[in-house]
PDB file of C-alpha atoms in Angstrom:
ATOM      1  CA  MET A 176     -11.684  17.918  29.916  1.00 46.00           C
ATOM      2  CA  SER A 177     -11.549  19.213  26.406  1.00 46.00           C
ATOM      3  CA  SER A 178      -8.648  16.848  25.679  1.00 47.00           C
ATOM      4  CA  ILE A 179     -10.572  13.823  27.003  1.00 44.00           C
ATOM      5  CA  LEU A 180     -13.614  14.357  24.727  1.00 43.00           C
ATOM      6  CA  PRO A 181     -11.686  14.103  21.494  1.00 47.00           C
ATOM      7  CA  GLN A 182     -10.016  10.961  22.816  1.00 48.00           C
ATOM      8  CA  ASN A 183     -13.421   9.352  23.646  1.00 48.00           C
ATOM      9  CA  HIS A 184     -14.694  10.341  20.229  1.00 50.00           C
ATOM     10  CA  ALA A 185     -11.633   8.756  18.590  1.00 50.00           C
ATOM     11  CA  ILE A 186     -12.097   5.554  20.607  1.00 50.00           C
ATOM     12  CA  ARG A 187     -15.778   5.282  19.595  1.00 56.00           C
ATOM     13  CA  SER A 188     -14.852   5.925  15.940  1.00 57.00           C
ATOM     14  CA  SER A 189     -12.184   3.209  16.073  1.00 56.00           C
ATOM     15  CA  GLN A 190     -14.646   0.782  17.681  1.00 58.00           C
ATOM     16  CA  ARG A 191     -17.240   1.429  14.960  1.00 63.00           C
ATOM     17  CA  ALA A 192     -14.572   0.880  12.311  1.00 57.00           C
ATOM     18  CA  LEU A 193     -13.561  -2.400  13.904  1.00 57.00           C
ATOM     19  CA  ASP A 194     -17.218  -3.513  14.023  1.00 64.00           C
ATOM     20  CA  LYS A 195     -17.581  -2.787  10.299  1.00 59.00           C
ATOM     21  CA  ILE A 196     -14.376  -4.663   9.510  1.00 61.00           C
ATOM     22  CA  GLY A 197     -15.659  -7.683  11.520  1.00 61.00           C
ATOM     23  CA  THR A 198     -18.991  -7.611   9.720  1.00 62.00           C
ATOM     24  CA  ILE A 199     -17.275  -7.486   6.309  1.00 61.00           C
ATOM     25  CA  GLN A 200     -14.978 -10.374   7.267  1.00 59.00           C
ATOM     26  CA  ARG A 201     -17.884 -12.487   8.474  1.00 64.00           C
ATOM     27  CA  ARG A 202     -19.856 -11.861   5.264  1.00 62.00           C
ATOM     28  CA  SER A 203     -16.814 -12.605   3.113  1.00 58.00           C
ATOM     29  CA  SER A 204     -16.126 -15.858   4.967  1.00 59.00           C
ATOM     30  CA  THR A 205     -19.792 -16.914   4.738  1.00 58.00           C
ATOM     31  CA  ASN A 206     -19.907 -16.207   0.979  1.00 59.00           C
ATOM     32  CA  ARG A 207     -16.666 -18.144   0.502  1.00 59.00           C
ATOM     33  CA  ALA A 208     -18.083 -21.133   2.374  1.00 51.00           C
ATOM     34  CA  ILE A 209     -21.308 -21.063   0.313  1.00 53.00           C
ATOM     35  CA  SER A 210     -19.294 -20.857  -2.908  1.00 53.00           C
ATOM     36  CA  ILE A 211     -17.166 -23.833  -1.895  1.00 49.00           C
ATOM     37  CA  SER A 212     -20.215 -25.888  -0.919  1.00 48.00           C
ATOM     38  CA  ARG A 213     -21.741 -25.237  -4.347  1.00 50.00           C
ATOM     39  CA  HIS A 214     -18.674 -26.460  -6.247  1.00 47.00           C
ATOM     40  CA  VAL A 215     -17.916 -29.473  -4.076  1.00 46.00           C
ATOM     41  CA  LEU A 216     -20.602 -32.150  -4.390  1.00 47.00           C
ATOM     42  CA  LEU A 217     -19.276 -34.274  -1.578  1.00 47.00           C
ATOM     43  CA  PRO A 218     -20.160 -33.409   2.042  1.00 49.00           C
ATOM     44  CA  ALA A 219     -17.744 -31.190   3.962  1.00 48.00           C
ATOM     45  CA  ARG A 220     -17.142 -30.431   7.604  1.00 51.00           C
ATOM     46  CA  VAL A 221     -17.330 -26.811   8.714  1.00 47.00           C
ATOM     47  CA  TYR A 222     -15.327 -25.578  11.695  1.00 47.00           C
ATOM     48  CA  CYS A 223     -15.980 -22.238  13.463  1.00 47.00           C
ATOM     49  CA  ILE A 224     -13.112 -20.646  15.346  1.00 47.00           C
ATOM     50  CA  SER A 225     -13.596 -17.447  17.365  1.00 45.00           C
ATOM     51  CA  SER A 226     -10.820 -15.185  18.530  1.00 43.00           C
ATOM     52  CA  SER A 227     -10.839 -12.011  20.551  1.00 42.00           C
ATOM     53  CA  SER A 228      -8.827  -9.095  19.303  1.00 41.00           C
ATOM     54  CA  SER A 229      -9.816  -6.956  22.242  1.00 41.00           C
ATOM     55  CA  SER A 230     -12.074  -6.974  25.210  1.00 41.00           C
ATOM     56  CA  SER A 231     -14.880  -5.370  23.278  1.00 42.00           C
ATOM     57  CA  THR A 232     -14.418  -6.956  19.793  1.00 42.00           C
ATOM     58  CA  ASN A 233     -14.938 -10.596  18.687  1.00 44.00           C
ATOM     59  CA  ILE A 234     -14.070 -11.501  15.098  1.00 41.00           C
ATOM     60  CA  ALA A 235     -15.268 -14.987  13.928  1.00 43.00           C
ATOM     61  CA  THR A 236     -13.400 -16.811  11.172  1.00 46.00           C
ATOM     62  CA  ILE A 237     -15.066 -19.687   9.271  1.00 47.00           C
ATOM     63  CA  THR A 238     -12.937 -22.268   7.520  1.00 48.00           C
ATOM     64  CA  THR A 239     -13.892 -25.356   5.492  1.00 49.00           C
ATOM     65  CA  LYS A 240     -12.040 -28.666   4.953  1.00 50.00           C
ATOM     66  CA  PRO A 241     -13.577 -30.800   2.205  1.00 53.00           C
ATOM     67  CA  PRO A 242     -12.618 -34.474   1.965  1.00 53.00           C
ATOM     68  CA  PRO A 243     -10.426 -35.562  -0.928  1.00 54.00           C
ATOM     69  CA  VAL A 244     -12.312 -35.905  -4.190  1.00 52.00           C
ATOM     70  CA  SER A 245     -12.170 -39.414  -5.724  1.00 51.00           C
ATOM     71  CA  GLU A 246     -11.463 -40.004  -9.389  1.00 52.00           C
ATOM     72  CA  PRO A 247     -14.736 -40.101 -11.387  1.00 52.00           C
ATOM     73  CA  LEU A 248     -15.976 -43.532 -12.448  1.00 49.00           C
ATOM     74  CA  THR A 249     -15.978 -44.073 -16.206  1.00 46.00           C
ATOM     75  CA  TYR A 250     -17.463 -46.784 -18.440  1.00 44.00           C
ATOM     76  CA  ASP A 251     -16.367 -47.538 -21.953  1.00 45.00           C
ATOM     77  CA  PRO A 252     -19.444 -48.769 -23.894  1.00 44.00           C
ATOM     78  CA  LEU A 253     -17.220 -50.394 -26.520  1.00 43.00           C
ATOM     79  CA  THR A 254     -15.692 -52.803 -24.035  1.00 42.00           C
ATOM     80  CA  PRO A 255     -17.645 -56.117 -23.846  1.00 44.00           C
ATOM     81  CA  ILE A 256     -18.828 -57.216 -20.436  1.00 38.00           C
ATOM     82  CA  THR A 257     -17.663 -60.734 -19.598  1.00 41.00           C
ATOM     83  CA  LYS A 258     -18.580 -62.758 -16.555  1.00 40.00           C
ATOM     84  CA  ILE A 259     -15.715 -63.714 -14.278  1.00 37.00           C
ATOM     85  CA  LYS A 260     -14.494 -67.212 -15.076  1.00 42.00           C
ATOM     86  CA  THR A 261     -13.851 -69.231 -11.957  1.00 41.00           C
ATOM     87  CA  SER A 262     -12.307 -72.660 -11.516  1.00 43.00           C
ATOM     88  CA  ASN A 263     -15.634 -74.454 -11.972  1.00 45.00           C
ATOM     89  CA  THR A 264     -16.820 -72.588 -15.040  1.00 45.00           C
ATOM     90  CA  ARG A 265     -16.109 -73.008 -18.696  1.00 50.00           C
ATOM     91  CA  SER A 266     -16.806 -70.580 -21.517  1.00 52.00           C
ATOM     92  CA  ILE A 267     -17.835 -72.097 -24.857  1.00 53.00           C
ATOM     93  CA  LEU A 268     -18.350 -68.952 -26.885  1.00 52.00           C
ATOM     94  CA  ASN A 269     -16.863 -69.578 -30.354  1.00 67.00           C
ATOM     95  CA  ASP A 270     -15.093 -72.736 -29.183  1.00 78.00           C
ATOM     96  CA  PRO A 271     -13.489 -74.130 -32.365  1.00 85.00           C
ATOM     97  CA  SER A 272     -13.452 -77.680 -30.957  1.00 84.00           C
ATOM     98  CA  LEU A 273     -17.261 -77.759 -31.291  1.00 88.00           C
ATOM     99  CA  LYS A 274     -17.307 -76.788 -34.958  1.00 93.00           C
ATOM    100  CA  SER A 275     -17.476 -79.245 -37.862  1.00 93.00           C
ATOM    101  CA  THR A 276     -14.568 -79.429 -40.279  1.00 95.00           C
ATOM    102  CA  TRP A 277     -14.597 -80.662 -43.872  1.00 96.00           C
ATOM    103  CA  ALA A 278     -12.934 -83.871 -42.691  1.00 96.00           C
ATOM    104  CA  HIS A 279     -15.795 -84.397 -40.218  1.00 96.00           C
ATOM    105  CA  ARG A 280     -18.358 -83.839 -42.978  1.00 97.00           C
ATOM    106  CA  ALA A 281     -16.535 -86.214 -45.311  1.00 98.00           C
ATOM    107  CA  TRP A 282     -16.557 -89.019 -42.722  1.00 97.00           C
ATOM    108  CA  MET A 283     -20.234 -88.311 -42.007  1.00 97.00           C
ATOM    109  CA  ALA A 284     -21.078 -88.630 -45.699  1.00 97.00           C
ATOM    110  CA  SER A 285     -19.071 -91.858 -45.863  1.00 97.00           C
ATOM    111  CA  GLY A 286     -20.840 -93.294 -42.816  1.00 97.00           C
ATOM    112  CA  CYS A 287     -24.322 -92.461 -44.105  1.00 97.00           C
ATOM    113  CA  THR A 288     -23.502 -93.993 -47.484  1.00 97.00           C
ATOM    114  CA  THR A 289     -22.178 -97.119 -45.759  1.00 97.00           C
ATOM    115  CA  VAL A 290     -25.440 -97.521 -43.791  1.00 98.00           C
ATOM    116  CA  LEU A 291     -27.629 -96.941 -46.853  1.00 97.00           C
ATOM    117  CA  ILE A 292     -25.882 -99.620 -48.926  1.00 97.00           C
ATOM    118  CA  PRO A 293     -27.024-102.657 -46.857  1.00 97.00           C
ATOM    119  CA  LEU A 294     -30.469-101.132 -46.315  1.00 97.00           C
ATOM    120  CA  ALA A 295     -30.964-100.555 -50.027  1.00 97.00           C
ATOM    121  CA  ARG A 296     -29.703-104.023 -50.926  1.00 96.00           C
ATOM    122  CA  SER A 297     -31.980-105.559 -48.262  1.00 97.00           C
ATOM    123  CA  VAL A 298     -35.036-103.805 -49.686  1.00 96.00           C
ATOM    124  CA  GLY A 299     -34.053-104.911 -53.199  1.00 95.00           C
ATOM    125  CA  GLY A 300     -33.645-108.505 -52.097  1.00 94.00           C
ATOM    126  CA  ALA A 301     -36.998-108.466 -50.280  1.00 94.00           C
ATOM    127  CA  LEU A 302     -38.716-107.104 -53.402  1.00 93.00           C
ATOM    128  CA  ASP A 303     -37.230-109.828 -55.573  1.00 92.00           C
ATOM    129  CA  SER A 304     -38.077-112.668 -53.173  1.00 90.00           C
ATOM    130  CA  HIS A 305     -41.360-111.180 -51.919  1.00 89.00           C
ATOM    131  CA  MET A 306     -40.253-112.110 -48.386  1.00 91.00           C
ATOM    132  CA  TRP A 307     -40.510-109.167 -46.011  1.00 93.00           C
ATOM    133  CA  ALA A 308     -40.917-110.834 -42.642  1.00 95.00           C
ATOM    134  CA  GLY A 309     -37.275-111.830 -42.245  1.00 95.00           C
ATOM    135  CA  PRO A 310     -35.767-108.396 -43.016  1.00 96.00           C
ATOM    136  CA  LEU A 311     -38.364-106.587 -40.889  1.00 97.00           C
ATOM    137  CA  ILE A 312     -37.763-108.804 -37.863  1.00 97.00           C
ATOM    138  CA  ALA A 313     -33.997-108.549 -38.370  1.00 97.00           C
ATOM    139  CA  GLY A 314     -34.268-104.755 -38.514  1.00 97.00           C
ATOM    140  CA  CYS A 315     -36.178-104.696 -35.214  1.00 98.00           C
ATOM    141  CA  ILE A 316     -33.592-106.949 -33.586  1.00 98.00           C
ATOM    142  CA  GLY A 317     -30.830-104.691 -34.890  1.00 98.00           C
ATOM    143  CA  TYR A 318     -32.533-101.660 -33.333  1.00 98.00           C
ATOM    144  CA  ILE A 319     -32.915-103.420 -29.953  1.00 98.00           C
ATOM    145  CA  LEU A 320     -29.354-104.732 -29.865  1.00 98.00           C
ATOM    146  CA  ALA A 321     -27.970-101.321 -30.879  1.00 98.00           C
ATOM    147  CA  ASP A 322     -29.359 -99.902 -27.632  1.00 98.00           C
ATOM    148  CA  LEU A 323     -27.712-102.720 -25.660  1.00 97.00           C
ATOM    149  CA  ALA A 324     -24.402-102.195 -27.470  1.00 97.00           C
ATOM    150  CA  SER A 325     -24.497 -98.439 -26.811  1.00 97.00           C
ATOM    151  CA  GLY A 326     -25.009 -99.117 -23.082  1.00 96.00           C
ATOM    152  CA  ILE A 327     -22.124-101.582 -22.788  1.00 96.00           C
ATOM    153  CA  TYR A 328     -19.791 -99.322 -24.743  1.00 95.00           C
ATOM    154  CA  HIS A 329     -20.850 -96.272 -22.734  1.00 94.00           C
ATOM    155  CA  TRP A 330     -20.302 -98.129 -19.458  1.00 95.00           C
ATOM    156  CA  GLY A 331     -16.834 -99.262 -20.556  1.00 94.00           C
ATOM    157  CA  ILE A 332     -15.452 -95.879 -21.602  1.00 92.00           C
ATOM    158  CA  ASP A 333     -17.097 -94.111 -18.653  1.00 91.00           C
ATOM    159  CA  ASN A 334     -15.322 -96.343 -16.136  1.00 91.00           C
ATOM    160  CA  TYR A 335     -12.072 -97.567 -17.653  1.00 92.00           C
ATOM    161  CA  GLY A 336      -9.099 -96.119 -19.481  1.00 90.00           C
ATOM    162  CA  SER A 337      -7.987 -92.546 -20.087  1.00 87.00           C
ATOM    163  CA  ALA A 338      -7.074 -90.184 -22.879  1.00 86.00           C
ATOM    164  CA  LYS A 339      -3.789 -92.137 -23.272  1.00 91.00           C
ATOM    165  CA  THR A 340      -5.526 -95.452 -23.978  1.00 89.00           C
ATOM    166  CA  PRO A 341      -4.655 -96.686 -27.499  1.00 91.00           C
ATOM    167  CA  VAL A 342      -7.381 -96.509 -30.174  1.00 86.00           C
ATOM    168  CA  PHE A 343     -10.181 -95.513 -27.778  1.00 86.00           C
ATOM    169  CA  GLY A 344      -8.365 -92.694 -25.954  1.00 87.00           C
ATOM    170  CA  SER A 345     -10.178 -89.806 -27.625  1.00 85.00           C
ATOM    171  CA  GLN A 346     -13.581 -91.423 -27.077  1.00 84.00           C
ATOM    172  CA  ILE A 347     -12.770 -92.170 -23.433  1.00 86.00           C
ATOM    173  CA  ASP A 348     -11.607 -88.619 -22.841  1.00 86.00           C
ATOM    174  CA  ALA A 349     -14.733 -87.216 -24.492  1.00 83.00           C
ATOM    175  CA  PHE A 350     -17.194 -89.392 -22.557  1.00 82.00           C
ATOM    176  CA  GLN A 351     -15.473 -88.965 -19.198  1.00 78.00           C
ATOM    177  CA  GLY A 352     -15.226 -85.206 -19.754  1.00 78.00           C
ATOM    178  CA  HIS A 353     -18.896 -85.228 -20.742  1.00 80.00           C
ATOM    179  CA  HIS A 354     -19.856 -85.640 -17.069  1.00 75.00           C
ATOM    180  CA  LYS A 355     -18.021 -82.415 -16.276  1.00 78.00           C
ATOM    181  CA  TRP A 356     -19.407 -80.429 -19.204  1.00 76.00           C
ATOM    182  CA  PRO A 357     -22.574 -82.276 -20.344  1.00 81.00           C
ATOM    183  CA  TRP A 358     -24.087 -79.214 -22.011  1.00 77.00           C
ATOM    184  CA  THR A 359     -21.290 -79.060 -24.621  1.00 86.00           C
ATOM    185  CA  ILE A 360     -22.851 -81.939 -26.546  1.00 89.00           C
ATOM    186  CA  THR A 361     -25.816 -79.711 -27.414  1.00 89.00           C
ATOM    187  CA  ARG A 362     -23.407 -77.087 -28.791  1.00 90.00           C
ATOM    188  CA  ARG A 363     -21.498 -79.490 -31.034  1.00 90.00           C
ATOM    189  CA  GLU A 364     -22.279 -79.287 -34.706  1.00 93.00           C
ATOM    190  CA  PHE A 365     -23.795 -82.378 -36.309  1.00 94.00           C
ATOM    191  CA  SER A 366     -20.752 -83.787 -38.121  1.00 95.00           C
ATOM    192  CA  ASN A 367     -18.435 -82.860 -35.241  1.00 92.00           C
ATOM    193  CA  ASN A 368     -20.563 -84.963 -32.912  1.00 93.00           C
ATOM    194  CA  LEU A 369     -20.910 -88.034 -35.145  1.00 95.00           C
ATOM    195  CA  HIS A 370     -17.769 -88.276 -37.288  1.00 94.00           C
ATOM    196  CA  SER A 371     -15.914 -90.734 -34.999  1.00 92.00           C
ATOM    197  CA  LEU A 372     -18.725 -93.279 -35.096  1.00 95.00           C
ATOM    198  CA  ALA A 373     -19.223 -92.668 -38.822  1.00 97.00           C
ATOM    199  CA  ARG A 374     -15.571 -93.522 -39.431  1.00 96.00           C
ATOM    200  CA  ALA A 375     -15.857 -96.731 -37.385  1.00 95.00           C
ATOM    201  CA  VAL A 376     -19.032 -97.744 -39.259  1.00 97.00           C
ATOM    202  CA  THR A 377     -17.351 -97.122 -42.608  1.00 97.00           C
ATOM    203  CA  PHE A 378     -14.492 -99.495 -41.879  1.00 97.00           C
ATOM    204  CA  THR A 379     -16.551-102.271 -40.272  1.00 96.00           C
ATOM    205  CA  VAL A 380     -19.851-102.245 -42.173  1.00 97.00           C
ATOM    206  CA  LEU A 381     -18.838-101.354 -45.724  1.00 96.00           C
ATOM    207  CA  PRO A 382     -17.350-104.790 -46.537  1.00 96.00           C
ATOM    208  CA  ILE A 383     -20.517-106.503 -45.267  1.00 96.00           C
ATOM    209  CA  GLY A 384     -22.749-104.182 -47.239  1.00 95.00           C
ATOM    210  CA  LEU A 385     -20.811-104.781 -50.455  1.00 95.00           C
ATOM    211  CA  PHE A 386     -20.331-108.549 -50.331  1.00 95.00           C
ATOM    212  CA  CYS A 387     -23.278-109.947 -48.313  1.00 95.00           C
ATOM    213  CA  LYS A 388     -26.324-110.957 -50.355  1.00 94.00           C
ATOM    214  CA  ASP A 389     -28.774-112.084 -47.686  1.00 96.00           C
ATOM    215  CA  PRO A 390     -31.585-109.494 -47.274  1.00 96.00           C
ATOM    216  CA  THR A 391     -32.168-110.467 -43.633  1.00 97.00           C
ATOM    217  CA  THR A 392     -28.528-110.053 -42.661  1.00 97.00           C
ATOM    218  CA  LEU A 393     -28.273-106.803 -44.580  1.00 97.00           C
ATOM    219  CA  ALA A 394     -31.342-105.433 -42.795  1.00 97.00           C
ATOM    220  CA  PHE A 395     -29.897-106.293 -39.397  1.00 98.00           C
ATOM    221  CA  VAL A 396     -26.503-104.768 -40.209  1.00 98.00           C
ATOM    222  CA  GLY A 397     -27.969-101.618 -41.743  1.00 97.00           C
ATOM    223  CA  VAL A 398     -30.388-100.830 -38.896  1.00 98.00           C
ATOM    224  CA  CYS A 399     -28.001-101.768 -36.087  1.00 98.00           C
ATOM    225  CA  SER A 400     -25.045 -99.807 -37.510  1.00 97.00           C
ATOM    226  CA  GLY A 401     -27.261 -96.824 -38.320  1.00 98.00           C
ATOM    227  CA  CYS A 402     -28.650 -96.650 -34.783  1.00 98.00           C
ATOM    228  CA  ILE A 403     -25.148 -96.926 -33.310  1.00 97.00           C
ATOM    229  CA  MET A 404     -23.792 -94.216 -35.605  1.00 97.00           C
ATOM    230  CA  PHE A 405     -26.635 -91.816 -34.775  1.00 97.00           C
ATOM    231  CA  SER A 406     -26.656 -92.720 -31.063  1.00 96.00           C
ATOM    232  CA  GLN A 407     -24.596 -89.626 -30.285  1.00 94.00           C
ATOM    233  CA  GLN A 408     -27.291 -87.468 -31.882  1.00 96.00           C
ATOM    234  CA  PHE A 409     -29.948 -89.241 -29.804  1.00 97.00           C
ATOM    235  CA  HIS A 410     -27.677 -88.589 -26.822  1.00 95.00           C
ATOM    236  CA  SER A 411     -27.499 -84.898 -27.716  1.00 95.00           C
ATOM    237  CA  TRP A 412     -31.286 -84.658 -27.947  1.00 96.00           C
ATOM    238  CA  ALA A 413     -31.531 -86.267 -24.484  1.00 95.00           C
ATOM    239  CA  HIS A 414     -29.635 -83.223 -23.167  1.00 93.00           C
ATOM    240  CA  GLY A 415     -31.726 -80.707 -25.085  1.00 92.00           C
ATOM    241  CA  THR A 416     -34.398 -78.479 -23.629  1.00 90.00           C
ATOM    242  CA  LYS A 417     -37.963 -79.317 -24.563  1.00 90.00           C
ATOM    243  CA  SER A 418     -38.672 -75.910 -26.069  1.00 91.00           C
ATOM    244  CA  LYS A 419     -35.735 -76.202 -28.500  1.00 92.00           C
ATOM    245  CA  LEU A 420     -36.245 -79.781 -29.725  1.00 94.00           C
ATOM    246  CA  PRO A 421     -38.234 -80.581 -32.894  1.00 95.00           C
ATOM    247  CA  SER A 422     -41.739 -81.865 -32.226  1.00 95.00           C
ATOM    248  CA  ILE A 423     -40.994 -85.169 -33.981  1.00 97.00           C
ATOM    249  CA  VAL A 424     -38.047 -85.757 -31.617  1.00 96.00           C
ATOM    250  CA  LEU A 425     -40.229 -85.022 -28.585  1.00 96.00           C
ATOM    251  CA  ALA A 426     -42.848 -87.469 -29.876  1.00 97.00           C
ATOM    252  CA  LEU A 427     -40.238 -90.209 -30.385  1.00 97.00           C
ATOM    253  CA  GLN A 428     -38.800 -89.605 -26.920  1.00 96.00           C
ATOM    254  CA  ASP A 429     -42.229 -89.731 -25.307  1.00 95.00           C
ATOM    255  CA  ALA A 430     -43.007 -92.956 -27.181  1.00 96.00           C
ATOM    256  CA  GLY A 431     -39.777 -94.574 -25.935  1.00 95.00           C
ATOM    257  CA  ILE A 432     -38.353 -94.978 -29.438  1.00 97.00           C
ATOM    258  CA  LEU A 433     -35.527 -92.580 -28.546  1.00 97.00           C
ATOM    259  CA  VAL A 434     -33.957 -92.254 -25.103  1.00 96.00           C
ATOM    260  CA  SER A 435     -35.864 -89.670 -23.095  1.00 94.00           C
ATOM    261  CA  ARG A 436     -34.475 -86.595 -21.360  1.00 93.00           C
ATOM    262  CA  GLU A 437     -35.762 -87.741 -17.952  1.00 93.00           C
ATOM    263  CA  GLN A 438     -34.216 -91.195 -18.250  1.00 92.00           C
ATOM    264  CA  HIS A 439     -30.800 -89.970 -19.318  1.00 92.00           C
ATOM    265  CA  ALA A 440     -30.793 -87.214 -16.687  1.00 91.00           C
ATOM    266  CA  ALA A 441     -30.592 -89.979 -14.060  1.00 91.00           C
ATOM    267  CA  HIS A 442     -27.238 -91.025 -15.533  1.00 90.00           C
ATOM    268  CA  HIS A 443     -25.820 -87.592 -14.642  1.00 87.00           C
ATOM    269  CA  ARG A 444     -26.804 -87.834 -10.984  1.00 86.00           C
ATOM    270  CA  VAL A 445     -25.045 -89.595  -8.112  1.00 82.00           C
ATOM    271  CA  PRO A 446     -23.929 -92.430  -8.136  1.00 83.00           C
ATOM    272  CA  TYR A 447     -23.346 -92.087 -11.928  1.00 84.00           C
ATOM    273  CA  ASN A 448     -23.583 -95.858 -12.534  1.00 89.00           C
ATOM    274  CA  ASN A 449     -26.899 -96.417 -14.289  1.00 93.00           C
ATOM    275  CA  ASN A 450     -28.909 -95.613 -17.428  1.00 95.00           C
ATOM    276  CA  TYR A 451     -25.961 -96.076 -19.801  1.00 95.00           C
ATOM    277  CA  CYS A 452     -27.983 -96.933 -22.934  1.00 97.00           C
ATOM    278  CA  ILE A 453     -28.484 -93.974 -25.277  1.00 96.00           C
ATOM    279  CA  VAL A 454     -30.394 -95.246 -28.331  1.00 97.00           C
ATOM    280  CA  SER A 455     -33.882 -96.019 -26.995  1.00 97.00           C
ATOM    281  CA  GLY A 456     -33.128 -96.613 -23.310  1.00 96.00           C
ATOM    282  CA  LEU A 457     -35.073 -99.868 -23.562  1.00 96.00           C
ATOM    283  CA  TRP A 458     -32.334-101.841 -21.786  1.00 97.00           C
ATOM    284  CA  ASN A 459     -31.657 -99.387 -18.967  1.00 97.00           C
ATOM    285  CA  ALA A 460     -34.196-100.738 -16.494  1.00 95.00           C
ATOM    286  CA  ILE A 461     -33.314-104.352 -17.329  1.00 97.00           C
ATOM    287  CA  LEU A 462     -29.557-103.865 -16.910  1.00 97.00           C
ATOM    288  CA  ASP A 463     -29.819-101.722 -13.767  1.00 96.00           C
ATOM    289  CA  GLU A 464     -32.302-103.953 -11.948  1.00 96.00           C
ATOM    290  CA  SER A 465     -30.344-107.114 -12.766  1.00 96.00           C
ATOM    291  CA  LYS A 466     -27.066-105.499 -11.545  1.00 95.00           C
ATOM    292  CA  PHE A 467     -25.526-106.474 -14.891  1.00 96.00           C
ATOM    293  CA  PHE A 468     -22.856-103.765 -14.862  1.00 96.00           C
ATOM    294  CA  GLU A 469     -22.020-104.368 -11.208  1.00 94.00           C
ATOM    295  CA  LEU A 470     -21.367-108.013 -12.055  1.00 95.00           C
ATOM    296  CA  LEU A 471     -19.068-107.019 -14.926  1.00 95.00           C
ATOM    297  CA  GLU A 472     -17.215-104.637 -12.623  1.00 95.00           C
ATOM    298  CA  MET A 473     -16.638-107.403 -10.068  1.00 96.00           C
ATOM    299  CA  ILE A 474     -15.336-109.727 -12.793  1.00 95.00           C
ATOM    300  CA  PHE A 475     -12.948-107.051 -14.074  1.00 93.00           C
ATOM    301  CA  PHE A 476     -11.768-106.264 -10.555  1.00 95.00           C
ATOM    302  CA  PHE A 477     -11.019-109.844  -9.478  1.00 95.00           C
ATOM    303  CA  LYS A 478      -9.611-110.796 -12.888  1.00 94.00           C
ATOM    304  CA  PHE A 479      -7.487-107.732 -13.655  1.00 93.00           C
ATOM    305  CA  GLY A 480      -7.428-105.795 -10.361  1.00 93.00           C
ATOM    306  CA  VAL A 481      -8.908-102.701 -12.013  1.00 92.00           C
ATOM    307  CA  ARG A 482     -11.445-100.591 -10.164  1.00 92.00           C
ATOM    308  CA  PRO A 483     -14.097 -98.741 -12.185  1.00 92.00           C
ATOM    309  CA  ARG A 484     -14.437 -94.987 -11.759  1.00 88.00           C
ATOM    310  CA  SER A 485     -17.986 -95.426 -10.436  1.00 86.00           C
ATOM    311  CA  TRP A 486     -16.622 -97.130  -7.297  1.00 86.00           C
ATOM    312  CA  SER A 487     -14.851 -93.954  -6.245  1.00 81.00           C
ATOM    313  CA  GLU A 488     -16.533 -91.114  -4.438  1.00 64.00           C
ATOM    314  CA  PRO A 489     -17.662 -88.460  -6.948  1.00 61.00           C
ATOM    315  CA  ASN A 490     -14.960 -85.820  -7.305  1.00 58.00           C
ATOM    316  CA  SER A 491     -14.457 -82.744  -9.452  1.00 53.00           C
ATOM    317  CA  GLU A 492     -14.194 -84.928 -12.561  1.00 55.00           C
ATOM    318  CA  TRP A 493     -17.804 -86.052 -12.129  1.00 53.00           C
ATOM    319  CA  ILE A 494     -19.356 -82.787 -10.918  1.00 56.00           C
ATOM    320  CA  GLU A 495     -20.953 -80.709 -13.615  1.00 55.00           C
ATOM    321  CA  GLU A 496     -19.494 -77.271 -14.183  1.00 56.00           C
ATOM    322  CA  THR A 497     -21.444 -74.147 -14.973  1.00 53.00           C
ATOM    323  CA  GLU A 498     -21.894 -72.930 -18.496  1.00 52.00           C
ATOM    324  CA  ILE A 499     -20.971 -69.275 -19.051  1.00 49.00           C
ATOM    325  CA  GLN A 500     -20.847 -67.128 -22.131  1.00 46.00           C
ATOM    326  CA  SER A 501     -19.465 -63.694 -22.872  1.00 40.00           C
ATOM    327  CA  ILE A 502     -22.149 -61.026 -23.003  1.00 38.00           C
ATOM    328  CA  PRO A 503     -21.512 -58.563 -25.859  1.00 43.00           C
ATOM    329  CA  ALA A 504     -22.216 -54.944 -25.060  1.00 39.00           C
ATOM    330  CA  SER A 505     -25.093 -53.307 -26.869  1.00 39.00           C
ATOM    331  CA  HIS A 506     -24.125 -50.415 -29.133  1.00 39.00           C
TER     332      HIS A 506
END
């Protein structure tokens, strides 16, 4: 009996020791799990596994398995943010083809001088003869016919030829590409936009201005050639937004002296075969209602077998693309 008591006492002591060890292990595991949860910001799954070391003792072990930590996202503020350029977008930021060169400015100066020569000589002749009616009427006719000429020329290069066409290839390419990127004309600098017409005016009008002496003829030539040369600027204003245009331009557009934004906008909508005139737009309604251009297209087709571009279904060459620009990052 005396030998059994010490054995029972030893068993109870061992059991108490095991209980303490289990308690310590549980606290240690719990503290470890709390520490891990504090350092790992992402959610983790906790699994509890219990095992029995004996019939009277259960020791619980807690383990954690955090998910893999992703690389942190970083942003470099010095890197500019640029919109993604897709197939139907075009960036024009710092496009050198829209800038004026010294050659452009030289031709522009030459063209303006060429237009001023017949106008100045017409005014001088009218002062000497005291006859103003003829030059004034001739100037008005020149202004009206310049609008008609701009419409016929615009119709021709919109519908026929390509960039490879001799003499007119660059103009054809520019006008046909204009339907795809119409907003670029408002980004072109002044001399860049007008130098081609200024060069043509210099070669054709300068001899008339120097050698003709009739004030009426000089007035017609000066006004008509001036309106044709500046027609591309009137065209550019027809694409401008109202808030950015000078008030005098808005007044002239509203009065019908310059082609209006609303009228020219119709030219850039399906079926793309009307409102070709870009000086005053005076002839647009007359030519469209009389089917004048449709008649010319039929004559060209039956005579030469050439179909105009406007007869084809609008494709990607006609559809306007979106203007995008790079957005510089703020520092």
